[in-house]
Amino acid sequence: MTMTVSRRLLAGLALLAASLSAPAFAQSTPAKQLFSAVKAPSAQPTESIGFYAKGCLAGADALPVDGPTWQAMRLSRNRHFGTPALVDFIERLSRKAAAEDGWPGLLVGDMSQPRGGPLPYGHASHQVGLDADIWFRPMPNPRLSVAQRETFEFRSMLKKGTFEVDDRIWTASHLGLLKLAAEDPNVQRIFVNPGIKKKLCQTAGRDRAWLNKVRPYYGHDEHFHVRLFCQPGSPDCETQQSTGSGDGCDQLDWWFNVALQLPKPGTKPPKPKPPMTLADMPRACRAVLAASAKGSGRTGAEPAAESEPAVAASAGPVPPVPVPMGRPAR
């Protein structure tokens, strides 16, 4: 561990200790600062607490950063934690995609932080260990080094400046991978760009039931976002509204004709919400933050010494992506 990383860790732990002291829950420290300062899961039974966009994760497991058919990306973010069900899903999907779809290997993006909770940038959800981003780019050969995983570029599936899928990039294997993911009984829904949903609707053929779980959403042209159902043993996990029935292809007109249109000139942007505090979250999340760390030594998601230069090089947040007006609830 470099001196820079050590100072960061000590500063984060000092902030956490101050925030969990007697008057902690009345103060206005953003919860994203508290949760991002903790580097290891809690020594508690696994439990998802709260909602996908307002909760935390006790007793998380780490996805191994390398597997036979997957690699975890952007290791410096320390976001490769989830429930055992999420880790198992990723490993199982990667094996199945390699065997049945010819997919060379999954590149796994953000999951959750070691104790879930709000992330300092990049996502509103991913808080309870049931969300994972999977890149549309397959794992290259040779495999990526730790340092390369910090800078390996995203690749959009869309034609530049449009919401249409680029057929020079899109393949039947992309459809096959999404179908395999959606057919898993643990999967609640999958978010993709509306343009990708349109492409799926056009090319899925007669076997279309799985399309019900694939939901159009802003962004998501470089990766797809998998969300699992609340799992047994998590009584305080808040379920999301059902996706209903049908393939959802009849709802695309609203996306292209309304949601994806630029706002009218002079339209005021929505007022940003104040950052979430620990007092805004389920009460059990206080105990999750205060709990001792699971195990000892390196965590499963902590990269080896090779990655330390990459940590320093990529410490800054990624720029936020502009979001059109009229953003619906997830």
PDB file of N, CA and C in Angstrom, residues 196-297:
ATOM      1  N   ILE A 196     -31.200  -0.228 -27.943  1.00  0.00           N
ATOM      2  CA  ILE A 196     -30.897  -1.652 -27.858  1.00  0.00           C
ATOM      3  C   ILE A 196     -32.172  -2.461 -27.641  1.00  0.00           C
ATOM      4  N   LYS A 197     -33.066  -1.946 -26.823  1.00  0.00           N
ATOM      5  CA  LYS A 197     -34.358  -2.614 -26.645  1.00  0.00           C
ATOM      6  C   LYS A 197     -35.092  -2.719 -27.983  1.00  0.00           C
ATOM      7  N   LYS A 198     -35.044  -1.661 -28.771  1.00  0.00           N
ATOM      8  CA  LYS A 198     -35.682  -1.670 -30.084  1.00  0.00           C
ATOM      9  C   LYS A 198     -35.066  -2.751 -30.970  1.00  0.00           C
ATOM     10  N   LYS A 199     -33.747  -2.861 -30.949  1.00  0.00           N
ATOM     11  CA  LYS A 199     -33.061  -3.873 -31.750  1.00  0.00           C
ATOM     12  C   LYS A 199     -33.477  -5.272 -31.312  1.00  0.00           C
ATOM     13  N   LEU A 200     -33.584  -5.495 -30.003  1.00  0.00           N
ATOM     14  CA  LEU A 200     -34.012  -6.790 -29.494  1.00  0.00           C
ATOM     15  C   LEU A 200     -35.434  -7.114 -29.948  1.00  0.00           C
ATOM     16  N   CYS A 201     -36.305  -6.114 -29.902  1.00  0.00           N
ATOM     17  CA  CYS A 201     -37.687  -6.323 -30.327  1.00  0.00           C
ATOM     18  C   CYS A 201     -37.756  -6.723 -31.800  1.00  0.00           C
ATOM     19  N   GLN A 202     -36.856  -6.185 -32.602  1.00  0.00           N
ATOM     20  CA  GLN A 202     -36.849  -6.454 -34.036  1.00  0.00           C
ATOM     21  C   GLN A 202     -36.250  -7.809 -34.384  1.00  0.00           C
ATOM     22  N   THR A 203     -35.391  -8.332 -33.528  1.00  0.00           N
ATOM     23  CA  THR A 203     -34.609  -9.521 -33.899  1.00  0.00           C
ATOM     24  C   THR A 203     -34.796 -10.728 -32.990  1.00  0.00           C
ATOM     25  N   ALA A 204     -35.622 -10.619 -31.962  1.00  0.00           N
ATOM     26  CA  ALA A 204     -35.736 -11.715 -30.982  1.00  0.00           C
ATOM     27  C   ALA A 204     -36.434 -12.941 -31.541  1.00  0.00           C
ATOM     28  N   GLY A 205     -37.264 -12.780 -32.564  1.00  0.00           N
ATOM     29  CA  GLY A 205     -37.998 -13.912 -33.106  1.00  0.00           C
ATOM     30  C   GLY A 205     -39.225 -14.245 -32.272  1.00  0.00           C
ATOM     31  N   ARG A 206     -39.669 -15.486 -32.351  1.00  0.00           N
ATOM     32  CA  ARG A 206     -40.914 -15.873 -31.675  1.00  0.00           C
ATOM     33  C   ARG A 206     -40.737 -16.096 -30.180  1.00  0.00           C
ATOM     34  N   ASP A 207     -39.560 -16.473 -29.740  1.00  0.00           N
ATOM     35  CA  ASP A 207     -39.305 -16.696 -28.314  1.00  0.00           C
ATOM     36  C   ASP A 207     -39.032 -15.338 -27.674  1.00  0.00           C
ATOM     37  N   ARG A 208     -40.098 -14.713 -27.129  1.00  0.00           N
ATOM     38  CA  ARG A 208     -40.009 -13.316 -26.708  1.00  0.00           C
ATOM     39  C   ARG A 208     -40.318 -13.084 -25.233  1.00  0.00           C
ATOM     40  N   ALA A 209     -40.666 -14.112 -24.499  1.00  0.00           N
ATOM     41  CA  ALA A 209     -41.091 -13.911 -23.110  1.00  0.00           C
ATOM     42  C   ALA A 209     -40.004 -13.222 -22.289  1.00  0.00           C
ATOM     43  N   TRP A 210     -38.738 -13.535 -22.549  1.00  0.00           N
ATOM     44  CA  TRP A 210     -37.628 -12.969 -21.781  1.00  0.00           C
ATOM     45  C   TRP A 210     -37.499 -11.466 -21.963  1.00  0.00           C
ATOM     46  N   LEU A 211     -38.034 -10.936 -23.073  1.00  0.00           N
ATOM     47  CA  LEU A 211     -37.951  -9.496 -23.328  1.00  0.00           C
ATOM     48  C   LEU A 211     -38.673  -8.672 -22.268  1.00  0.00           C
ATOM     49  N   ASN A 212     -39.611  -9.298 -21.556  1.00  0.00           N
ATOM     50  CA  ASN A 212     -40.348  -8.588 -20.508  1.00  0.00           C
ATOM     51  C   ASN A 212     -39.419  -8.001 -19.455  1.00  0.00           C
ATOM     52  N   LYS A 213     -38.340  -8.712 -19.135  1.00  0.00           N
ATOM     53  CA  LYS A 213     -37.420  -8.238 -18.102  1.00  0.00           C
ATOM     54  C   LYS A 213     -36.453  -7.176 -18.602  1.00  0.00           C
ATOM     55  N   VAL A 214     -36.313  -7.030 -19.903  1.00  0.00           N
ATOM     56  CA  VAL A 214     -35.343  -6.085 -20.465  1.00  0.00           C
ATOM     57  C   VAL A 214     -36.038  -4.737 -20.633  1.00  0.00           C
ATOM     58  N   ARG A 215     -35.657  -3.767 -19.823  1.00  0.00           N
ATOM     59  CA  ARG A 215     -36.346  -2.483 -19.750  1.00  0.00           C
ATOM     60  C   ARG A 215     -35.495  -1.368 -20.357  1.00  0.00           C
ATOM     61  N   PRO A 216     -36.092  -0.507 -21.179  1.00  0.00           N
ATOM     62  CA  PRO A 216     -35.335   0.620 -21.732  1.00  0.00           C
ATOM     63  C   PRO A 216     -35.052   1.668 -20.669  1.00  0.00           C
ATOM     64  N   TYR A 217     -33.853   2.260 -20.759  1.00  0.00           N
ATOM     65  CA  TYR A 217     -33.495   3.314 -19.807  1.00  0.00           C
ATOM     66  C   TYR A 217     -32.405   4.177 -20.406  1.00  0.00           C
ATOM     67  N   TYR A 218     -32.302   5.412 -19.907  1.00  0.00           N
ATOM     68  CA  TYR A 218     -31.277   6.341 -20.376  1.00  0.00           C
ATOM     69  C   TYR A 218     -29.883   5.714 -20.235  1.00  0.00           C
ATOM     70  N   GLY A 219     -28.966   6.121 -21.108  1.00  0.00           N
ATOM     71  CA  GLY A 219     -27.614   5.585 -21.070  1.00  0.00           C
ATOM     72  C   GLY A 219     -27.630   4.109 -21.429  1.00  0.00           C
ATOM     73  N   HIS A 220     -26.829   3.301 -20.744  1.00  0.00           N
ATOM     74  CA  HIS A 220     -26.825   1.848 -20.897  1.00  0.00           C
ATOM     75  C   HIS A 220     -26.631   1.400 -22.347  1.00  0.00           C
ATOM     76  N   ASP A 221     -25.839   2.154 -23.099  1.00  0.00           N
ATOM     77  CA  ASP A 221     -25.500   1.746 -24.467  1.00  0.00           C
ATOM     78  C   ASP A 221     -24.143   1.053 -24.513  1.00  0.00           C
ATOM     79  N   GLU A 222     -23.369   1.130 -23.411  1.00  0.00           N
ATOM     80  CA  GLU A 222     -22.047   0.496 -23.353  1.00  0.00           C
ATOM     81  C   GLU A 222     -22.037  -0.728 -22.435  1.00  0.00           C
ATOM     82  N   HIS A 223     -23.052  -0.850 -21.600  1.00  0.00           N
ATOM     83  CA  HIS A 223     -23.171  -1.982 -20.692  1.00  0.00           C
ATOM     84  C   HIS A 223     -24.644  -2.224 -20.420  1.00  0.00           C
ATOM     85  N   PHE A 224     -24.954  -3.384 -19.872  1.00  0.00           N
ATOM     86  CA  PHE A 224     -26.318  -3.606 -19.386  1.00  0.00           C
ATOM     87  C   PHE A 224     -26.272  -3.815 -17.889  1.00  0.00           C
ATOM     88  N   HIS A 225     -27.345  -3.416 -17.231  1.00  0.00           N
ATOM     89  CA  HIS A 225     -27.450  -3.395 -15.773  1.00  0.00           C
ATOM     90  C   HIS A 225     -28.416  -4.500 -15.358  1.00  0.00           C
ATOM     91  N   VAL A 226     -27.908  -5.460 -14.614  1.00  0.00           N
ATOM     92  CA  VAL A 226     -28.724  -6.574 -14.125  1.00  0.00           C
ATOM     93  C   VAL A 226     -29.135  -6.299 -12.687  1.00  0.00           C
ATOM     94  N   ARG A 227     -30.394  -6.534 -12.389  1.00  0.00           N
ATOM     95  CA  ARG A 227     -30.916  -6.372 -11.032  1.00  0.00           C
ATOM     96  C   ARG A 227     -31.606  -7.659 -10.602  1.00  0.00           C
ATOM     97  N   LEU A 228     -31.203  -8.184  -9.452  1.00  0.00           N
ATOM     98  CA  LEU A 228     -31.813  -9.397  -8.924  1.00  0.00           C
ATOM     99  C   LEU A 228     -32.982  -9.068  -7.999  1.00  0.00           C
ATOM    100  N   PHE A 229     -33.857 -10.060  -7.811  1.00  0.00           N
ATOM    101  CA  PHE A 229     -34.911  -9.949  -6.814  1.00  0.00           C
ATOM    102  C   PHE A 229     -34.295  -9.917  -5.414  1.00  0.00           C
ATOM    103  N   CYS A 230     -35.038  -9.362  -4.451  1.00  0.00           N
ATOM    104  CA  CYS A 230     -34.652  -9.516  -3.049  1.00  0.00           C
ATOM    105  C   CYS A 230     -34.532 -11.004  -2.730  1.00  0.00           C
ATOM    106  N   GLN A 231     -33.533 -11.346  -1.928  1.00  0.00           N
ATOM    107  CA  GLN A 231     -33.233 -12.750  -1.669  1.00  0.00           C
ATOM    108  C   GLN A 231     -33.732 -13.194  -0.292  1.00  0.00           C
ATOM    109  N   PRO A 232     -33.959 -14.499  -0.110  1.00  0.00           N
ATOM    110  CA  PRO A 232     -34.324 -15.015   1.212  1.00  0.00           C
ATOM    111  C   PRO A 232     -33.289 -14.606   2.256  1.00  0.00           C
ATOM    112  N   GLY A 233     -33.752 -14.341   3.470  1.00  0.00           N
ATOM    113  CA  GLY A 233     -32.857 -13.907   4.528  1.00  0.00           C
ATOM    114  C   GLY A 233     -32.692 -12.409   4.607  1.00  0.00           C
ATOM    115  N   SER A 234     -33.414 -11.672   3.766  1.00  0.00           N
ATOM    116  CA  SER A 234     -33.367 -10.205   3.773  1.00  0.00           C
ATOM    117  C   SER A 234     -34.785  -9.653   3.929  1.00  0.00           C
ATOM    118  N   PRO A 235     -35.358  -9.770   5.121  1.00  0.00           N
ATOM    119  CA  PRO A 235     -36.751  -9.340   5.306  1.00  0.00           C
ATOM    120  C   PRO A 235     -36.949  -7.843   5.129  1.00  0.00           C
ATOM    121  N   ASP A 236     -35.890  -7.047   5.282  1.00  0.00           N
ATOM    122  CA  ASP A 236     -36.018  -5.599   5.146  1.00  0.00           C
ATOM    123  C   ASP A 236     -35.618  -5.093   3.760  1.00  0.00           C
ATOM    124  N   CYS A 237     -35.415  -6.005   2.828  1.00  0.00           N
ATOM    125  CA  CYS A 237     -35.159  -5.619   1.435  1.00  0.00           C
ATOM    126  C   CYS A 237     -36.480  -5.240   0.786  1.00  0.00           C
ATOM    127  N   GLU A 238     -36.534  -4.056   0.164  1.00  0.00           N
ATOM    128  CA  GLU A 238     -37.764  -3.556  -0.439  1.00  0.00           C
ATOM    129  C   GLU A 238     -37.834  -3.974  -1.905  1.00  0.00           C
ATOM    130  N   THR A 239     -38.894  -4.675  -2.250  1.00  0.00           N
ATOM    131  CA  THR A 239     -39.058  -5.172  -3.614  1.00  0.00           C
ATOM    132  C   THR A 239     -39.425  -4.040  -4.570  1.00  0.00           C
ATOM    133  N   GLN A 240     -39.136  -4.240  -5.847  1.00  0.00           N
ATOM    134  CA  GLN A 240     -39.494  -3.269  -6.865  1.00  0.00           C
ATOM    135  C   GLN A 240     -40.770  -3.710  -7.562  1.00  0.00           C
ATOM    136  N   GLN A 241     -41.471  -2.736  -8.123  1.00  0.00           N
ATOM    137  CA  GLN A 241     -42.718  -3.024  -8.827  1.00  0.00           C
ATOM    138  C   GLN A 241     -42.480  -4.050  -9.926  1.00  0.00           C
ATOM    139  N   SER A 242     -43.431  -4.954 -10.104  1.00  0.00           N
ATOM    140  CA  SER A 242     -43.317  -5.995 -11.114  1.00  0.00           C
ATOM    141  C   SER A 242     -43.234  -5.394 -12.519  1.00  0.00           C
ATOM    142  N   THR A 243     -42.563  -6.102 -13.401  1.00  0.00           N
ATOM    143  CA  THR A 243     -42.506  -5.668 -14.806  1.00  0.00           C
ATOM    144  C   THR A 243     -43.774  -6.034 -15.560  1.00  0.00           C
ATOM    145  N   GLY A 244     -44.705  -6.707 -14.914  1.00  0.00           N
ATOM    146  CA  GLY A 244     -45.979  -7.020 -15.553  1.00  0.00           C
ATOM    147  C   GLY A 244     -45.838  -8.128 -16.580  1.00  0.00           C
ATOM    148  N   SER A 245     -46.615  -8.028 -17.649  1.00  0.00           N
ATOM    149  CA  SER A 245     -46.589  -9.047 -18.699  1.00  0.00           C
ATOM    150  C   SER A 245     -46.326  -8.380 -20.044  1.00  0.00           C
ATOM    151  N   GLY A 246     -46.130  -9.181 -21.060  1.00  0.00           N
ATOM    152  CA  GLY A 246     -45.855  -8.652 -22.390  1.00  0.00           C
ATOM    153  C   GLY A 246     -44.373  -8.399 -22.597  1.00  0.00           C
ATOM    154  N   ASP A 247     -43.980  -8.158 -23.842  1.00  0.00           N
ATOM    155  CA  ASP A 247     -42.564  -7.992 -24.158  1.00  0.00           C
ATOM    156  C   ASP A 247     -42.085  -6.550 -24.031  1.00  0.00           C
ATOM    157  N   GLY A 248     -42.999  -5.595 -23.795  1.00  0.00           N
ATOM    158  CA  GLY A 248     -42.617  -4.202 -23.606  1.00  0.00           C
ATOM    159  C   GLY A 248     -42.270  -3.454 -24.871  1.00  0.00           C
ATOM    160  N   CYS A 249     -42.353  -4.102 -26.011  1.00  0.00           N
ATOM    161  CA  CYS A 249     -41.967  -3.444 -27.265  1.00  0.00           C
ATOM    162  C   CYS A 249     -42.975  -2.374 -27.695  1.00  0.00           C
ATOM    163  N   ASP A 250     -44.197  -2.452 -27.189  1.00  0.00           N
ATOM    164  CA  ASP A 250     -45.206  -1.457 -27.545  1.00  0.00           C
ATOM    165  C   ASP A 250     -45.046  -0.154 -26.768  1.00  0.00           C
ATOM    166  N   GLN A 251     -44.059  -0.088 -25.858  1.00  0.00           N
ATOM    167  CA  GLN A 251     -43.846   1.122 -25.059  1.00  0.00           C
ATOM    168  C   GLN A 251     -42.697   1.982 -25.581  1.00  0.00           C
ATOM    169  N   LEU A 252     -42.072   1.573 -26.667  1.00  0.00           N
ATOM    170  CA  LEU A 252     -40.890   2.269 -27.141  1.00  0.00           C
ATOM    171  C   LEU A 252     -41.187   3.623 -27.762  1.00  0.00           C
ATOM    172  N   ASP A 253     -42.385   3.813 -28.295  1.00  0.00           N
ATOM    173  CA  ASP A 253     -42.712   5.102 -28.924  1.00  0.00           C
ATOM    174  C   ASP A 253     -42.529   6.246 -27.942  1.00  0.00           C
ATOM    175  N   TRP A 254     -42.931   6.046 -26.688  1.00  0.00           N
ATOM    176  CA  TRP A 254     -42.790   7.116 -25.696  1.00  0.00           C
ATOM    177  C   TRP A 254     -41.327   7.487 -25.514  1.00  0.00           C
ATOM    178  N   TRP A 255     -40.454   6.497 -25.505  1.00  0.00           N
ATOM    179  CA  TRP A 255     -39.036   6.784 -25.317  1.00  0.00           C
ATOM    180  C   TRP A 255     -38.476   7.635 -26.454  1.00  0.00           C
ATOM    181  N   PHE A 256     -38.780   7.241 -27.675  1.00  0.00           N
ATOM    182  CA  PHE A 256     -38.193   7.954 -28.812  1.00  0.00           C
ATOM    183  C   PHE A 256     -38.887   9.280 -29.107  1.00  0.00           C
ATOM    184  N   ASN A 257     -40.178   9.356 -28.839  1.00  0.00           N
ATOM    185  CA  ASN A 257     -40.932  10.568 -29.173  1.00  0.00           C
ATOM    186  C   ASN A 257     -41.002  11.583 -28.037  1.00  0.00           C
ATOM    187  N   VAL A 258     -40.753  11.137 -26.808  1.00  0.00           N
ATOM    188  CA  VAL A 258     -40.878  12.037 -25.655  1.00  0.00           C
ATOM    189  C   VAL A 258     -39.598  12.041 -24.815  1.00  0.00           C
ATOM    190  N   ALA A 259     -39.272  10.917 -24.210  1.00  0.00           N
ATOM    191  CA  ALA A 259     -38.215  10.881 -23.203  1.00  0.00           C
ATOM    192  C   ALA A 259     -36.844  11.256 -23.751  1.00  0.00           C
ATOM    193  N   LEU A 260     -36.536  10.854 -24.966  1.00  0.00           N
ATOM    194  CA  LEU A 260     -35.210  11.089 -25.523  1.00  0.00           C
ATOM    195  C   LEU A 260     -35.105  12.391 -26.314  1.00  0.00           C
ATOM    196  N   GLN A 261     -36.202  13.134 -26.393  1.00  0.00           N
ATOM    197  CA  GLN A 261     -36.163  14.421 -27.083  1.00  0.00           C
ATOM    198  C   GLN A 261     -35.492  15.470 -26.192  1.00  0.00           C
ATOM    199  N   LEU A 262     -34.796  16.395 -26.811  1.00  0.00           N
ATOM    200  CA  LEU A 262     -34.153  17.460 -26.043  1.00  0.00           C
ATOM    201  C   LEU A 262     -35.211  18.353 -25.406  1.00  0.00           C
ATOM    202  N   PRO A 263     -34.948  18.887 -24.215  1.00  0.00           N
ATOM    203  CA  PRO A 263     -35.909  19.803 -23.580  1.00  0.00           C
ATOM    204  C   PRO A 263     -36.124  21.045 -24.438  1.00  0.00           C
ATOM    205  N   LYS A 264     -37.287  21.622 -24.323  1.00  0.00           N
ATOM    206  CA  LYS A 264     -37.569  22.855 -25.052  1.00  0.00           C
ATOM    207  C   LYS A 264     -36.676  23.981 -24.543  1.00  0.00           C
ATOM    208  N   PRO A 265     -36.282  24.893 -25.428  1.00  0.00           N
ATOM    209  CA  PRO A 265     -35.432  26.011 -24.985  1.00  0.00           C
ATOM    210  C   PRO A 265     -36.069  26.775 -23.826  1.00  0.00           C
ATOM    211  N   GLY A 266     -35.260  27.091 -22.839  1.00  0.00           N
ATOM    212  CA  GLY A 266     -35.761  27.825 -21.684  1.00  0.00           C
ATOM    213  C   GLY A 266     -36.293  26.953 -20.570  1.00  0.00           C
ATOM    214  N   THR A 267     -36.379  25.637 -20.801  1.00  0.00           N
ATOM    215  CA  THR A 267     -36.860  24.745 -19.757  1.00  0.00           C
ATOM    216  C   THR A 267     -35.863  24.695 -18.605  1.00  0.00           C
ATOM    217  N   LYS A 268     -36.357  24.909 -17.409  1.00  0.00           N
ATOM    218  CA  LYS A 268     -35.478  24.887 -16.245  1.00  0.00           C
ATOM    219  C   LYS A 268     -35.115  23.447 -15.876  1.00  0.00           C
ATOM    220  N   PRO A 269     -33.847  23.196 -15.618  1.00  0.00           N
ATOM    221  CA  PRO A 269     -33.474  21.844 -15.192  1.00  0.00           C
ATOM    222  C   PRO A 269     -34.060  21.540 -13.826  1.00  0.00           C
ATOM    223  N   PRO A 270     -34.300  20.266 -13.538  1.00  0.00           N
ATOM    224  CA  PRO A 270     -34.849  19.916 -12.219  1.00  0.00           C
ATOM    225  C   PRO A 270     -33.871  20.295 -11.109  1.00  0.00           C
ATOM    226  N   LYS A 271     -34.424  20.721  -9.991  1.00  0.00           N
ATOM    227  CA  LYS A 271     -33.597  21.102  -8.857  1.00  0.00           C
ATOM    228  C   LYS A 271     -32.948  19.860  -8.259  1.00  0.00           C
ATOM    229  N   PRO A 272     -31.619  19.858  -8.098  1.00  0.00           N
ATOM    230  CA  PRO A 272     -30.963  18.667  -7.548  1.00  0.00           C
ATOM    231  C   PRO A 272     -31.407  18.386  -6.120  1.00  0.00           C
ATOM    232  N   LYS A 273     -31.538  17.120  -5.806  1.00  0.00           N
ATOM    233  CA  LYS A 273     -31.914  16.726  -4.455  1.00  0.00           C
ATOM    234  C   LYS A 273     -30.721  16.863  -3.520  1.00  0.00           C
ATOM    235  N   PRO A 274     -30.950  17.193  -2.263  1.00  0.00           N
ATOM    236  CA  PRO A 274     -29.831  17.219  -1.303  1.00  0.00           C
ATOM    237  C   PRO A 274     -29.272  15.820  -1.131  1.00  0.00           C
ATOM    238  N   PRO A 275     -27.976  15.699  -0.847  1.00  0.00           N
ATOM    239  CA  PRO A 275     -27.396  14.363  -0.693  1.00  0.00           C
ATOM    240  C   PRO A 275     -28.023  13.595   0.460  1.00  0.00           C
ATOM    241  N   MET A 276     -28.173  12.314   0.265  1.00  0.00           N
ATOM    242  CA  MET A 276     -28.741  11.438   1.287  1.00  0.00           C
ATOM    243  C   MET A 276     -27.810  11.375   2.501  1.00  0.00           C
ATOM    244  N   THR A 277     -28.392  11.438   3.688  1.00  0.00           N
ATOM    245  CA  THR A 277     -27.625  11.268   4.918  1.00  0.00           C
ATOM    246  C   THR A 277     -27.980   9.932   5.551  1.00  0.00           C
ATOM    247  N   LEU A 278     -27.221   9.547   6.551  1.00  0.00           N
ATOM    248  CA  LEU A 278     -27.489   8.286   7.232  1.00  0.00           C
ATOM    249  C   LEU A 278     -28.864   8.309   7.894  1.00  0.00           C
ATOM    250  N   ALA A 279     -29.288   9.471   8.331  1.00  0.00           N
ATOM    251  CA  ALA A 279     -30.611   9.596   8.950  1.00  0.00           C
ATOM    252  C   ALA A 279     -31.737   9.336   7.957  1.00  0.00           C
ATOM    253  N   ASP A 280     -31.469   9.504   6.663  1.00  0.00           N
ATOM    254  CA  ASP A 280     -32.473   9.257   5.631  1.00  0.00           C
ATOM    255  C   ASP A 280     -32.612   7.781   5.299  1.00  0.00           C
ATOM    256  N   MET A 281     -31.679   6.974   5.727  1.00  0.00           N
ATOM    257  CA  MET A 281     -31.598   5.572   5.324  1.00  0.00           C
ATOM    258  C   MET A 281     -32.240   4.662   6.375  1.00  0.00           C
ATOM    259  N   PRO A 282     -32.469   3.405   6.039  1.00  0.00           N
ATOM    260  CA  PRO A 282     -32.989   2.461   7.040  1.00  0.00           C
ATOM    261  C   PRO A 282     -32.101   2.450   8.291  1.00  0.00           C
ATOM    262  N   ARG A 283     -32.710   2.380   9.429  1.00  0.00           N
ATOM    263  CA  ARG A 283     -31.969   2.489  10.696  1.00  0.00           C
ATOM    264  C   ARG A 283     -30.909   1.394  10.830  1.00  0.00           C
ATOM    265  N   ALA A 284     -31.186   0.204  10.280  1.00  0.00           N
ATOM    266  CA  ALA A 284     -30.234  -0.900  10.398  1.00  0.00           C
ATOM    267  C   ALA A 284     -28.916  -0.601   9.694  1.00  0.00           C
ATOM    268  N   CYS A 285     -28.894   0.370   8.783  1.00  0.00           N
ATOM    269  CA  CYS A 285     -27.654   0.699   8.080  1.00  0.00           C
ATOM    270  C   CYS A 285     -26.616   1.321   9.014  1.00  0.00           C
ATOM    271  N   ARG A 286     -27.061   1.884  10.128  1.00  0.00           N
ATOM    272  CA  ARG A 286     -26.114   2.423  11.108  1.00  0.00           C
ATOM    273  C   ARG A 286     -25.281   1.295  11.713  1.00  0.00           C
ATOM    274  N   ALA A 287     -25.936   0.180  12.025  1.00  0.00           N
ATOM    275  CA  ALA A 287     -25.226  -0.966  12.577  1.00  0.00           C
ATOM    276  C   ALA A 287     -24.286  -1.582  11.548  1.00  0.00           C
ATOM    277  N   VAL A 288     -24.694  -1.553  10.283  1.00  0.00           N
ATOM    278  CA  VAL A 288     -23.826  -2.082   9.226  1.00  0.00           C
ATOM    279  C   VAL A 288     -22.536  -1.277   9.152  1.00  0.00           C
ATOM    280  N   LEU A 289     -22.641   0.032   9.195  1.00  0.00           N
ATOM    281  CA  LEU A 289     -21.450   0.875   9.150  1.00  0.00           C
ATOM    282  C   LEU A 289     -20.561   0.679  10.371  1.00  0.00           C
ATOM    283  N   ALA A 290     -21.167   0.496  11.528  1.00  0.00           N
ATOM    284  CA  ALA A 290     -20.410   0.414  12.778  1.00  0.00           C
ATOM    285  C   ALA A 290     -19.817  -0.967  13.033  1.00  0.00           C
ATOM    286  N   ALA A 291     -20.276  -1.993  12.299  1.00  0.00           N
ATOM    287  CA  ALA A 291     -19.838  -3.365  12.561  1.00  0.00           C
ATOM    288  C   ALA A 291     -18.361  -3.558  12.224  1.00  0.00           C
ATOM    289  N   SER A 292     -17.729  -4.523  12.874  1.00  0.00           N
ATOM    290  CA  SER A 292     -16.342  -4.857  12.560  1.00  0.00           C
ATOM    291  C   SER A 292     -16.270  -5.479  11.176  1.00  0.00           C
ATOM    292  N   ALA A 293     -15.053  -5.493  10.629  1.00  0.00           N
ATOM    293  CA  ALA A 293     -14.858  -5.981   9.271  1.00  0.00           C
ATOM    294  C   ALA A 293     -14.838  -7.500   9.220  1.00  0.00           C
ATOM    295  N   LYS A 294     -15.341  -8.042   8.122  1.00  0.00           N
ATOM    296  CA  LYS A 294     -15.324  -9.487   7.907  1.00  0.00           C
ATOM    297  C   LYS A 294     -13.894  -9.952   7.635  1.00  0.00           C
ATOM    298  N   GLY A 295     -13.459 -11.004   8.306  1.00  0.00           N
ATOM    299  CA  GLY A 295     -12.153 -11.577   8.038  1.00  0.00           C
ATOM    300  C   GLY A 295     -11.018 -10.650   8.405  1.00  0.00           C
ATOM    301  N   SER A 296      -9.870 -10.873   7.805  1.00  0.00           N
ATOM    302  CA  SER A 296      -8.700 -10.037   8.045  1.00  0.00           C
ATOM    303  C   SER A 296      -7.810 -10.069   6.821  1.00  0.00           C
ATOM    304  N   GLY A 297      -6.890  -9.125   6.730  1.00  0.00           N
ATOM    305  CA  GLY A 297      -5.992  -9.047   5.590  1.00  0.00           C
ATOM    306  C   GLY A 297      -6.700  -8.486   4.380  1.00  0.00           C
TER     307      GLY A 297
END
